[in-house]
CSV table of C-alpha atoms in Angstrom, one decimal:
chain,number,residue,atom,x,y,z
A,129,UNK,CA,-86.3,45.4,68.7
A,130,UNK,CA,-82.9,43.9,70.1
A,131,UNK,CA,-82.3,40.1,69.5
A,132,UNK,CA,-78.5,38.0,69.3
A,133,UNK,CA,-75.9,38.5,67.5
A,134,UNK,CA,-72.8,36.3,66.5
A,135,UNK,CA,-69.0,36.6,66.4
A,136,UNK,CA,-67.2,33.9,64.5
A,137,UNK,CA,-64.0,32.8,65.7
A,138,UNK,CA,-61.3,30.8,65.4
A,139,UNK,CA,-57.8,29.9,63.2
A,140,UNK,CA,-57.6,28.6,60.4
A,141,UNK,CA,-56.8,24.3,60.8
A,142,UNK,CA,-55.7,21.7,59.0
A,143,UNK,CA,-57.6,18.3,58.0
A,144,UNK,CA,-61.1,19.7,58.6
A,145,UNK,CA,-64.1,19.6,55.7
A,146,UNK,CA,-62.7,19.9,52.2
A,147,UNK,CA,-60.1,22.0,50.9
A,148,UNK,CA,-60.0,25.4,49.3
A,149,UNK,CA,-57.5,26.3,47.2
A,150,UNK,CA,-55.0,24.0,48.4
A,151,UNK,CA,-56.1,24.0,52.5
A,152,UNK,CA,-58.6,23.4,54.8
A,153,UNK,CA,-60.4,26.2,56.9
A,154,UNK,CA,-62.3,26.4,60.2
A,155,UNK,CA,-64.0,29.1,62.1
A,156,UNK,CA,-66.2,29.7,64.9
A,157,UNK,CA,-69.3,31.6,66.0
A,158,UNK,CA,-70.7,32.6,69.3
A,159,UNK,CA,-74.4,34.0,69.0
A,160,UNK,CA,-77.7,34.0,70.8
A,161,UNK,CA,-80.1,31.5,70.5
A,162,UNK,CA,-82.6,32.9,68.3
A,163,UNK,CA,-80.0,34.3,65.3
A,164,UNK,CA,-77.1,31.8,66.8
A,165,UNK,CA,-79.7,28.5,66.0
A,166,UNK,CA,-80.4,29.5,62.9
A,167,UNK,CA,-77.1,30.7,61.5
A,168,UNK,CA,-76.3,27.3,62.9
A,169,UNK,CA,-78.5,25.3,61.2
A,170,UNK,CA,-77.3,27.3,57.6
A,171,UNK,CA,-73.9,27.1,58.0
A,172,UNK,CA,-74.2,23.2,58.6
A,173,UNK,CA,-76.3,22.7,55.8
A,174,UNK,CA,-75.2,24.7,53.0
A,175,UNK,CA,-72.3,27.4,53.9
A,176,UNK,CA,-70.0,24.6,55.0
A,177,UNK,CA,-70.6,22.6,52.2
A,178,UNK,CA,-70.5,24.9,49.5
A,179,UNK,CA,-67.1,26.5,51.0
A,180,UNK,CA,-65.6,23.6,53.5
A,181,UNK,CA,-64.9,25.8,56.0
A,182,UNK,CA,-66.3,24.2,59.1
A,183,UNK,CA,-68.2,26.6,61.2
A,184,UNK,CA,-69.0,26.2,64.8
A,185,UNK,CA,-71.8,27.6,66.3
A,186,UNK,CA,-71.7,28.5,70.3
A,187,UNK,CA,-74.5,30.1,71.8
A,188,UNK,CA,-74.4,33.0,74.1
A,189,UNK,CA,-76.3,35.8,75.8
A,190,UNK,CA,-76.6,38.9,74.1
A,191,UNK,CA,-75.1,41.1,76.6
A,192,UNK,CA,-71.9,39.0,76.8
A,193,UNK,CA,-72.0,39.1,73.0
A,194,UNK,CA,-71.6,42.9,73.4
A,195,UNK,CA,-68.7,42.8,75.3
A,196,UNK,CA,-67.0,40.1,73.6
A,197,UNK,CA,-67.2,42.2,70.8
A,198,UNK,CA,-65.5,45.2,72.5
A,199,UNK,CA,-62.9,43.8,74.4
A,200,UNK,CA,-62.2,41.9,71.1
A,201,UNK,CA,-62.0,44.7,69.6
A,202,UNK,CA,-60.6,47.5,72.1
A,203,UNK,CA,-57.6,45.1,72.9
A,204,UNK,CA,-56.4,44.1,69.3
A,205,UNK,CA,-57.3,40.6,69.6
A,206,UNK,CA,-57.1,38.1,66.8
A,207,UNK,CA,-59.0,34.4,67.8
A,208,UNK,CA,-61.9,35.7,66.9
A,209,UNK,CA,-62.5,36.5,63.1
A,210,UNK,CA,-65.9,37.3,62.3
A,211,UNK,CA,-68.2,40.1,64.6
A,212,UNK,CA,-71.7,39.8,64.9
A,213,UNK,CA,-73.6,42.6,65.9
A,214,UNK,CA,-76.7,44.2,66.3
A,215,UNK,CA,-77.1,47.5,64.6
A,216,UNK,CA,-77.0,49.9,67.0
A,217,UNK,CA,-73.5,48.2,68.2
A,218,UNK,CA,-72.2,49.0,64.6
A,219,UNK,CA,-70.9,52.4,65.3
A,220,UNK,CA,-69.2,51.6,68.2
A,221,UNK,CA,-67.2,48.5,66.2
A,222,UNK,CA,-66.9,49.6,62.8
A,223,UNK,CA,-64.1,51.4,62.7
A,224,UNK,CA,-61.9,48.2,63.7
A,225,UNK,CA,-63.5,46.1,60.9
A,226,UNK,CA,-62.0,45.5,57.2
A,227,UNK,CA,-63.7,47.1,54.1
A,228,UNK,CA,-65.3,43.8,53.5
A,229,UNK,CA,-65.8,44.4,49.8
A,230,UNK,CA,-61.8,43.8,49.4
A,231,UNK,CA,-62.9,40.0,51.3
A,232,UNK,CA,-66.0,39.4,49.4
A,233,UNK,CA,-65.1,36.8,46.1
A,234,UNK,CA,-67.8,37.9,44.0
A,235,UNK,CA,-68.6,41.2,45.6
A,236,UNK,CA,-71.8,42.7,47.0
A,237,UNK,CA,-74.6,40.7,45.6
A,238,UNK,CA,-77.0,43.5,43.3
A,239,UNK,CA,-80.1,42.6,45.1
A,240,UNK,CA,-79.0,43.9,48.4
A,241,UNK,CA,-81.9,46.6,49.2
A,242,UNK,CA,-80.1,49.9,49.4
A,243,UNK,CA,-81.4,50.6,53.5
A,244,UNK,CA,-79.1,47.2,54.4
A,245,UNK,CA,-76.4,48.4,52.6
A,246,UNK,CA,-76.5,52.2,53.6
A,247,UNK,CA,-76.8,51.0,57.7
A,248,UNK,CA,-74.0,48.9,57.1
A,249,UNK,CA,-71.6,51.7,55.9
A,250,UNK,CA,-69.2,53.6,58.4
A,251,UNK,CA,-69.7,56.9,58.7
A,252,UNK,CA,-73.3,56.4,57.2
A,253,UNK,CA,-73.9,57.9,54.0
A,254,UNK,CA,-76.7,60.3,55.7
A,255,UNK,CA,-77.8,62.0,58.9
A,256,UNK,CA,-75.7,63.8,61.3
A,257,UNK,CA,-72.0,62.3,61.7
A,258,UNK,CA,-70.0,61.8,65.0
A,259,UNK,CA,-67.3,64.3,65.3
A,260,UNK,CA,-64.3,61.0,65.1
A,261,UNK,CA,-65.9,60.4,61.4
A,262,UNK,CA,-66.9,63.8,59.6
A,263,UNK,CA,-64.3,63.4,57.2
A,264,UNK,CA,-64.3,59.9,56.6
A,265,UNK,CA,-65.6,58.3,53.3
A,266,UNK,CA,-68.7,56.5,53.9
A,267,UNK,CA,-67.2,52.9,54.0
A,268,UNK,CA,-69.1,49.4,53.7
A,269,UNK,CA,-67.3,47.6,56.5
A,270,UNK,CA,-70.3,45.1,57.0
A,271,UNK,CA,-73.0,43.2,55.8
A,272,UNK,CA,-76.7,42.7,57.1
A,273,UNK,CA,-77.5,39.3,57.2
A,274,UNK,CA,-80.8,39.5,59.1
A,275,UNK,CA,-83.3,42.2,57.6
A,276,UNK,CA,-85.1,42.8,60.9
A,277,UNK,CA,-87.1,45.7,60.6
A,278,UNK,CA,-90.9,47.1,62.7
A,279,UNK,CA,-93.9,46.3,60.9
A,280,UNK,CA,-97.6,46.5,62.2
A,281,UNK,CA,-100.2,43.6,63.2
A,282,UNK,CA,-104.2,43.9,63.5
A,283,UNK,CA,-106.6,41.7,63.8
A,284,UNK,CA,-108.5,41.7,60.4
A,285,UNK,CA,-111.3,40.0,62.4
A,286,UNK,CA,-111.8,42.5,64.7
A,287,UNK,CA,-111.5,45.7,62.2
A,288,UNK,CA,-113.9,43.5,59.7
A,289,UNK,CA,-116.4,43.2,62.9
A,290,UNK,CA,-116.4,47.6,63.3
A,291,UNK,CA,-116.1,48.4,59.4
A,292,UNK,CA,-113.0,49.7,58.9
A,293,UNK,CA,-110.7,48.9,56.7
A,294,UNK,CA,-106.9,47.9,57.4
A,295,UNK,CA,-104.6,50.7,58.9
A,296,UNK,CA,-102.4,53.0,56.7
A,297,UNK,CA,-102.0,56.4,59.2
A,298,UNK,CA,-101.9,56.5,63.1
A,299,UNK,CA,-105.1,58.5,62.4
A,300,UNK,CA,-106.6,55.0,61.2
A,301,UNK,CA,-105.3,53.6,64.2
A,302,UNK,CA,-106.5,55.3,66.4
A,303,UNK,CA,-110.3,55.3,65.2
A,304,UNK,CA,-110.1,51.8,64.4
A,305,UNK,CA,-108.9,51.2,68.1
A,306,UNK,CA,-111.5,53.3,69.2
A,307,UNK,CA,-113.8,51.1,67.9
A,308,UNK,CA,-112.7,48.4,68.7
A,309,UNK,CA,-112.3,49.0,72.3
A,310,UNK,CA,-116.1,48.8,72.6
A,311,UNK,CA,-116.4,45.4,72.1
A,312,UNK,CA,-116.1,44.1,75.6
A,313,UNK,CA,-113.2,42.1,77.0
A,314,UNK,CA,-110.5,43.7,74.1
A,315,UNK,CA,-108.4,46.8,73.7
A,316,UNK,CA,-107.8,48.9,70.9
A,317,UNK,CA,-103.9,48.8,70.7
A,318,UNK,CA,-101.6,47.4,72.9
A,319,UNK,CA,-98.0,49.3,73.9
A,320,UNK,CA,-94.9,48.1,74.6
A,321,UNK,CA,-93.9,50.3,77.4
A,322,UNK,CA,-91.6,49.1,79.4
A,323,UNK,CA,-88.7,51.9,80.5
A,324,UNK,CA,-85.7,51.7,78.4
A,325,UNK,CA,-85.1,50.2,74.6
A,326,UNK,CA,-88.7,49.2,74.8
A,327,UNK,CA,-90.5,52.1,74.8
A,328,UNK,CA,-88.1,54.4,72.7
A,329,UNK,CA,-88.1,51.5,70.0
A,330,UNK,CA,-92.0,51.7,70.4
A,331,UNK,CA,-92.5,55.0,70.4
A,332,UNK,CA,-90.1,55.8,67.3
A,333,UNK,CA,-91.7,54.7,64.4
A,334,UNK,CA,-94.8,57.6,65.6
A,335,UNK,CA,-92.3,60.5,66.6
A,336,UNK,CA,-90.7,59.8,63.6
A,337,UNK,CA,-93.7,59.9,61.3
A,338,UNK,CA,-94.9,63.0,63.1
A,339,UNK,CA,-92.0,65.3,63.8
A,340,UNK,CA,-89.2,64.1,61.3
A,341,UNK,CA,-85.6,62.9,62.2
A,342,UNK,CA,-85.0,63.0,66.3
A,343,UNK,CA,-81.4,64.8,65.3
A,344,UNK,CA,-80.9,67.8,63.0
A,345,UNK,CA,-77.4,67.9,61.2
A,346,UNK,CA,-75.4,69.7,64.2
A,347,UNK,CA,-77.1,66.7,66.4
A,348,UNK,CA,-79.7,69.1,67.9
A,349,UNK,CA,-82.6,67.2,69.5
A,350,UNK,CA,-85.6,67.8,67.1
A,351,UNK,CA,-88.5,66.3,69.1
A,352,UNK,CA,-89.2,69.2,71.8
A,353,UNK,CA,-91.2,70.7,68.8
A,354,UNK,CA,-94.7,71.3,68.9
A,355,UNK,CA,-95.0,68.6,66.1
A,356,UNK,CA,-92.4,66.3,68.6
A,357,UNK,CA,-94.9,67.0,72.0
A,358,UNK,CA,-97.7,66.1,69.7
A,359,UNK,CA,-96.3,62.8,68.8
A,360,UNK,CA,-95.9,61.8,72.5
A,361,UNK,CA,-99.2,63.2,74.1
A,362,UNK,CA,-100.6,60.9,71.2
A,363,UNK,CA,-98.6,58.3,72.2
A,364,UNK,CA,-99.3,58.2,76.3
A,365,UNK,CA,-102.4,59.5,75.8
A,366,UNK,CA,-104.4,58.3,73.2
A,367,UNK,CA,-102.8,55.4,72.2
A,368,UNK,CA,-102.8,54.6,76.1
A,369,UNK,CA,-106.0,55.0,76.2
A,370,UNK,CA,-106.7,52.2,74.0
A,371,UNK,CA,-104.2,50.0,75.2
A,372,UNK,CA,-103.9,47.4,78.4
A,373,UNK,CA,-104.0,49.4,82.2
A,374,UNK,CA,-100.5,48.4,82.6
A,375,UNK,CA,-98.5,48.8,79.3
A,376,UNK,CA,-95.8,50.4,81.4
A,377,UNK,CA,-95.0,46.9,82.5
A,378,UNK,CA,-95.3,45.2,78.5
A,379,UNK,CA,-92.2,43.8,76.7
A,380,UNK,CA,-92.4,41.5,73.3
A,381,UNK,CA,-93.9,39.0,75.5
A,382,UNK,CA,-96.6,40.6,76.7
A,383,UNK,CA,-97.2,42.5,73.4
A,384,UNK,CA,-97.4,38.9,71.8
A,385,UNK,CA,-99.6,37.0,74.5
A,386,UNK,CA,-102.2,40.1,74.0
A,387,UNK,CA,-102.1,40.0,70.0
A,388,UNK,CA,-102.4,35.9,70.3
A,389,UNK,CA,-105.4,36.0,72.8
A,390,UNK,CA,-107.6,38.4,71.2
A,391,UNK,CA,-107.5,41.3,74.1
A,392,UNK,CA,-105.8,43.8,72.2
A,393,UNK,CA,-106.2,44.6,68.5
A,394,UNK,CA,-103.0,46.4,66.8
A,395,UNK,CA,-99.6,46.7,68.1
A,396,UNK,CA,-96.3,47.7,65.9
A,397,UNK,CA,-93.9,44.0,65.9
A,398,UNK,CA,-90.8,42.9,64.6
A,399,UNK,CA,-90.7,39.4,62.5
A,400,UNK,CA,-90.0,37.6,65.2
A,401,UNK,CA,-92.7,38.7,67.7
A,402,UNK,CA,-95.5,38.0,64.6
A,403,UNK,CA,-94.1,34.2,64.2
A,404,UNK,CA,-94.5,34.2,67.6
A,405,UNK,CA,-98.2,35.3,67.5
A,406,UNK,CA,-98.7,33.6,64.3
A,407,UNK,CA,-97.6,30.2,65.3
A,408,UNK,CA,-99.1,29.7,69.1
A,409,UNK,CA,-102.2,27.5,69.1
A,410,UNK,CA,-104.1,30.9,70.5
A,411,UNK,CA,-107.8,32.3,69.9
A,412,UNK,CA,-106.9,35.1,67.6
A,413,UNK,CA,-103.9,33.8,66.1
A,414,UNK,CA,-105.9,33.0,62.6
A,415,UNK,CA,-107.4,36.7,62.5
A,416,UNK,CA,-104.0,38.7,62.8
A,417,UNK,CA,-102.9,40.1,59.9
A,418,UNK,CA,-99.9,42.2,59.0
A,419,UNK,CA,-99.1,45.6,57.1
A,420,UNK,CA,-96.2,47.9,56.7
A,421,UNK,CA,-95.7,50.8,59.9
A,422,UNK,CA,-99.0,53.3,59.7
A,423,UNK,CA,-97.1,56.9,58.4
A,424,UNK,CA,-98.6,60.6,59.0
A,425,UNK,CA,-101.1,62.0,57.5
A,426,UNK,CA,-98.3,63.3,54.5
A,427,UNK,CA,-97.3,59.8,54.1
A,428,UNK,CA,-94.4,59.6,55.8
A,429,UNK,CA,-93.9,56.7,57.6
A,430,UNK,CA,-90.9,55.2,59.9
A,431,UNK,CA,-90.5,51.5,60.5
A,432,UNK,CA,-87.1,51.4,62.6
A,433,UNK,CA,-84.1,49.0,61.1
A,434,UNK,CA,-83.3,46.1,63.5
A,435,UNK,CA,-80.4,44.7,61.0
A,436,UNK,CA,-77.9,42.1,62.1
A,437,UNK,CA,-74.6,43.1,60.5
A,438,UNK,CA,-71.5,40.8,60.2
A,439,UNK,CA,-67.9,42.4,59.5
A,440,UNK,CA,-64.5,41.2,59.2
A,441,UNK,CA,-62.1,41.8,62.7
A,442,UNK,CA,-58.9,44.3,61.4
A,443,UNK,CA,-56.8,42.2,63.8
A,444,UNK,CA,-57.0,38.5,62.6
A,445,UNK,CA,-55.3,37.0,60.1
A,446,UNK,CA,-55.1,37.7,56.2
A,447,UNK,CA,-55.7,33.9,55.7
A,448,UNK,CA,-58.8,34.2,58.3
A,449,UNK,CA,-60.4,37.1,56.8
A,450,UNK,CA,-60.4,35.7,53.4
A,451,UNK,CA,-61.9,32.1,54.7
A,452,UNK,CA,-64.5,35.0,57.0
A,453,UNK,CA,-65.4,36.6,53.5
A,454,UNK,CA,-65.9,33.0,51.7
A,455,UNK,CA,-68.4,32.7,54.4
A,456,UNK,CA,-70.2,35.7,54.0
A,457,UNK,CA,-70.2,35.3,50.7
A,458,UNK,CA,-72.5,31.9,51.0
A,459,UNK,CA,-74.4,33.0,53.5
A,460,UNK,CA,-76.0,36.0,51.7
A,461,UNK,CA,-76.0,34.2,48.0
A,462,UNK,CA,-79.0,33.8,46.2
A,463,UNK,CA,-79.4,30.1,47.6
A,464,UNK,CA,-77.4,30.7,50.8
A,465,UNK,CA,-80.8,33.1,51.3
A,466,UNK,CA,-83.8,31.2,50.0
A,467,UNK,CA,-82.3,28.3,51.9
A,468,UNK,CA,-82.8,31.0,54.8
A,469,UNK,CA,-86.2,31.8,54.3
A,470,UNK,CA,-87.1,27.8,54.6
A,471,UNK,CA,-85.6,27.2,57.8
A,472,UNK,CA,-87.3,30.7,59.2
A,473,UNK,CA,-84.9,33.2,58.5
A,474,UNK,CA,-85.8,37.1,58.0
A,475,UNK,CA,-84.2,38.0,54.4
A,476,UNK,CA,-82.5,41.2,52.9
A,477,UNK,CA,-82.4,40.9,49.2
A,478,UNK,CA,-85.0,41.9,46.7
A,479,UNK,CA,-85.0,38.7,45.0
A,480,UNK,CA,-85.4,36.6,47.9
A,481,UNK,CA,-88.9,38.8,49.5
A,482,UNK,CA,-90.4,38.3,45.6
A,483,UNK,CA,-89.6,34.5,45.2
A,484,UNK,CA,-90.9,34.3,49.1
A,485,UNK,CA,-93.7,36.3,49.6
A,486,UNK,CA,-96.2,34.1,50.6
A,487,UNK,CA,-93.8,32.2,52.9
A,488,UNK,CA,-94.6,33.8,56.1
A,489,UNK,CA,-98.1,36.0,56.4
A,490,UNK,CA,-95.7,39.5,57.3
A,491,UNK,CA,-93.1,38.8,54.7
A,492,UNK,CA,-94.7,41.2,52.3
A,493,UNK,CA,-95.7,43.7,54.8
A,494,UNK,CA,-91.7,43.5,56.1
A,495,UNK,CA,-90.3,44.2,51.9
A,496,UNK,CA,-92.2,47.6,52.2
A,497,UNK,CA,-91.4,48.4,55.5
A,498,UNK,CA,-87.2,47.5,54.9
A,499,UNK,CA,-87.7,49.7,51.9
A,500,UNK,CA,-88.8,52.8,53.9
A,501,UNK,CA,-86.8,51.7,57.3
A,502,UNK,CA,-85.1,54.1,59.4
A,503,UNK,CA,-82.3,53.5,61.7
A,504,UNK,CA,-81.3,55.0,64.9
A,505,UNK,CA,-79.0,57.4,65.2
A,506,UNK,CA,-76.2,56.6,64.6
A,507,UNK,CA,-73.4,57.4,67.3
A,508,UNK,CA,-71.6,55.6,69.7
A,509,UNK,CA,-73.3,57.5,72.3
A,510,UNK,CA,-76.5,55.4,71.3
A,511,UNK,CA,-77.1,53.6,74.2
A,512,UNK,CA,-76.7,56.6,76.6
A,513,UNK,CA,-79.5,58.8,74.6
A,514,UNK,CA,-81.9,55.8,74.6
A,515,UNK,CA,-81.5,55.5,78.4
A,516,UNK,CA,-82.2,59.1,78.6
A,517,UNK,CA,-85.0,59.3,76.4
A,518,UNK,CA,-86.3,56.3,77.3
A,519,UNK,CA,-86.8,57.1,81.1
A,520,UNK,CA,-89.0,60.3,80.0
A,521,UNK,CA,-91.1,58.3,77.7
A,522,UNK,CA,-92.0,56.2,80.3
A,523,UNK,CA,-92.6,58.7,82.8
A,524,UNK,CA,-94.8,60.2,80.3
A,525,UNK,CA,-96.7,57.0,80.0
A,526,UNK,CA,-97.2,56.1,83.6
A,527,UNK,CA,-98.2,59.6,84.6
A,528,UNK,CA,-96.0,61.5,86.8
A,529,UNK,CA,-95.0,63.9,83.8
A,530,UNK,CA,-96.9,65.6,81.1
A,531,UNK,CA,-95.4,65.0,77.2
A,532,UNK,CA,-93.8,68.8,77.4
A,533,UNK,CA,-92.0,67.9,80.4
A,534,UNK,CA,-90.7,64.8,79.0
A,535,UNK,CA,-89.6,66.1,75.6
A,536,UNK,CA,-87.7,69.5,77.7
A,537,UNK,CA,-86.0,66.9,80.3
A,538,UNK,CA,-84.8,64.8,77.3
A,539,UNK,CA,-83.3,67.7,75.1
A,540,UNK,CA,-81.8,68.9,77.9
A,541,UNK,CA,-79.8,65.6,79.2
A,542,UNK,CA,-79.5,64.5,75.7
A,543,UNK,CA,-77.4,67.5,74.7
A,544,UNK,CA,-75.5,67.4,77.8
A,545,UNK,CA,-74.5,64.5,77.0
A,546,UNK,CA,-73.5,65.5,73.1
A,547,UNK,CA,-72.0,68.8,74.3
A,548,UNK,CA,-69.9,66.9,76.5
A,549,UNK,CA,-68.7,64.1,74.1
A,550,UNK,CA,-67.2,66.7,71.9
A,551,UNK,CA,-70.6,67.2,69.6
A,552,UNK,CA,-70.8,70.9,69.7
């Protein structure tokens, strides 16, 4: 799913909210409204008053956050300290952040679960590595501060109404949907289709489950397989089949207002998207019920990692980073995070999801899914192979291709576009 992220900003001033060590700090933040109101709301009730260092919050679109961050970044600048950034930005910033453990007082808190630390490590401590980073050190030079991650919604009323129980393979899915698409006015399973980060975001979690890892080691696409062409004709046809005439059209919003009315049955979600559901004043809003991403029939399972990851700027100020990793270091505490939770927040630490499970109805279904999250690949080159891939999915799904065609047109492009960066 792609949300806000945040950059805090700033120098460090004199005469603001309490003293540290023998001075006063202040720093900035520009986020989007979802992450940015929250952070917000932390930060002025807790972070600034356990560190006093005054943050303030300024809210921003998400695709001027992103290039904030890399002109910030690609130009040396210093005014603003801390970077915000969703995940898949991460490779494209990290190497012009600080190994944040050297800015961290008390270190990486223990309860950290290992996916949020492993994302937030440049070059990633798995997978197939850019050529710029092969032999790099896997280096933490960030920290996830919002454990976004897929999980799946159903409607417990509708599966208890065809006698099946809840869903734990695409298999399950797709007979409970079957089912369920009798019952007049409602459809099995509802896709988020629409071309680009949508669909490929959508469609993940089932390649993944059915044909493994969409890279090999030499970054060879791995999904025009048989196993790959499976996934995708299961996708855009079953699954379509089941789903609302116009899914090629459906983003969160739409994905939500189906869930909340009671006209579709099942959809995978993100935290977000289910508080959504779970808190308008719908019909079906009191029968949806959550669980971790359905796996293959081997188990395997693939919710995707939508982290938020802060890191310190390489170009500010020593004084700055250290206030930056004072910060940090409140926010992601033990009560920096079960303040969090209370005020809506989506957590990352193992002791937070146990003292918290029953605070939201998909918190325990998002601890097992974090657990056994995957992220995307991760390569600069990111955005450029989910454009790719993501027009062929959704040609798939409207029609005018069949899933062979889509998965031969994507490895082809895809590696053009890796053969040309240098990749092999």
């Amino acid at each position: 799913m792609t949300a806000g992220g945040a950059i805090l900003t700033g120098s460090l001033l004199p005469g603001c909210l309490g003293t540290i060590r023998g001075r006063t700090d202040s720093i900035s933040i520009a986020a989007t409204e979802g992450e940015g109101r929250l952070f917000r709301r932390l930060t002025d009730e807790f972070v600034t008053v356990e560190t006093g260092i005054e943050v303030n919050v300024e809210l921003k679109p998400y695709d001027a956050l992103y290039e904030q961050n890399r002109k910030l970044l690609a130009e040396k600048r210093d005014e603003f300290d801390l970077v915000f950034m969703d995940d898949p930005w991460f490779p494209n910033f990290a190497s012009d952040l600080e190994p944040i453990v050297e800015y961290l007082p008390d270190g990486v808190p223990d309860e950290y679960i290992q996916t949020t630390l492993d994302i937030a490590h440049w070059p990633t401590p798995r997978g197939p590595l850019p050529p710029e980073v092969r032999d790099e050190d896997p280096t933490l030079r960030g920290l996830v501060v919002v454990g976004n991650t897929q999980i799946f919604v159903y409607n417990a009323a509708y599966f208890n109404q065809v006698g099946y129980d809840p869903p734990e393979t695409y298999r399950d899915v797709l007979e409970a949907g079957r089912a369920i698409d009798e019952i007049d006015g409602v459809h099995g399973y509802v896709i988020r289709g629409a071309q680009g980060n949508p669909i490929v975001t959508n469609f993940f979690p089932v390649g993944f489950s059915q044909a493994g890892s969409m890279f090999d080691t030499d970054w060879r696409f791995q999904w025009n397989s048989q196993d790959g062409i499976e996934a995708l004709r299961f996708f855009v046809k079953e699954l379509a089949d089941i789903s609302p005439a116009d899914v090629t059209k459906y983003n969160e919003d739409e994905v939500v207002t189906t869930l909340a009315q009671g006209t579709a049955a099942q959809a995978s979600t993100w935290p977000g998207t289910a508080s959504l559901a779970i808190e308008d004043d719908s019909p079906a809003t009191g029968d949806l019920a959550f669980t971790v991403i359905p796996s293959n029939g081997d188990g395997r399972r693939a919710p995707q990692q939508g982290n938020w990851i802060v890191g310190i700027n390489s170009y500010t100020s020593e004084a700055a980073k250290k206030a930056s990793g004072k910060v940090i270091q409140s926010f992601v505490s033990r009560e920096g995070q079960e303040r969090y939770v209370d005020i809506g927040g989506v957590p990352f630490r193992h002791d937070t999801f146990e003292n918290n499970l029953d605070a939201r109805p998909w918190m325990e279904a998002l601890y097992e899914s974090l657990q056994e999250a995957r992220w995307r690949p991760r390569t600069p080159l990111w955005p450029v192979i989910e454009q790719e891939l993501g027009l062929r999915l959704h040609s798939a799904l409207g029609g005018p291709i069949s899933a062979e065609e889509a998965m031969s047109s994507a490895e082809t492009e895809i590696e053009s576009v890796l053969k040309n960066a240098g990749y092999y």
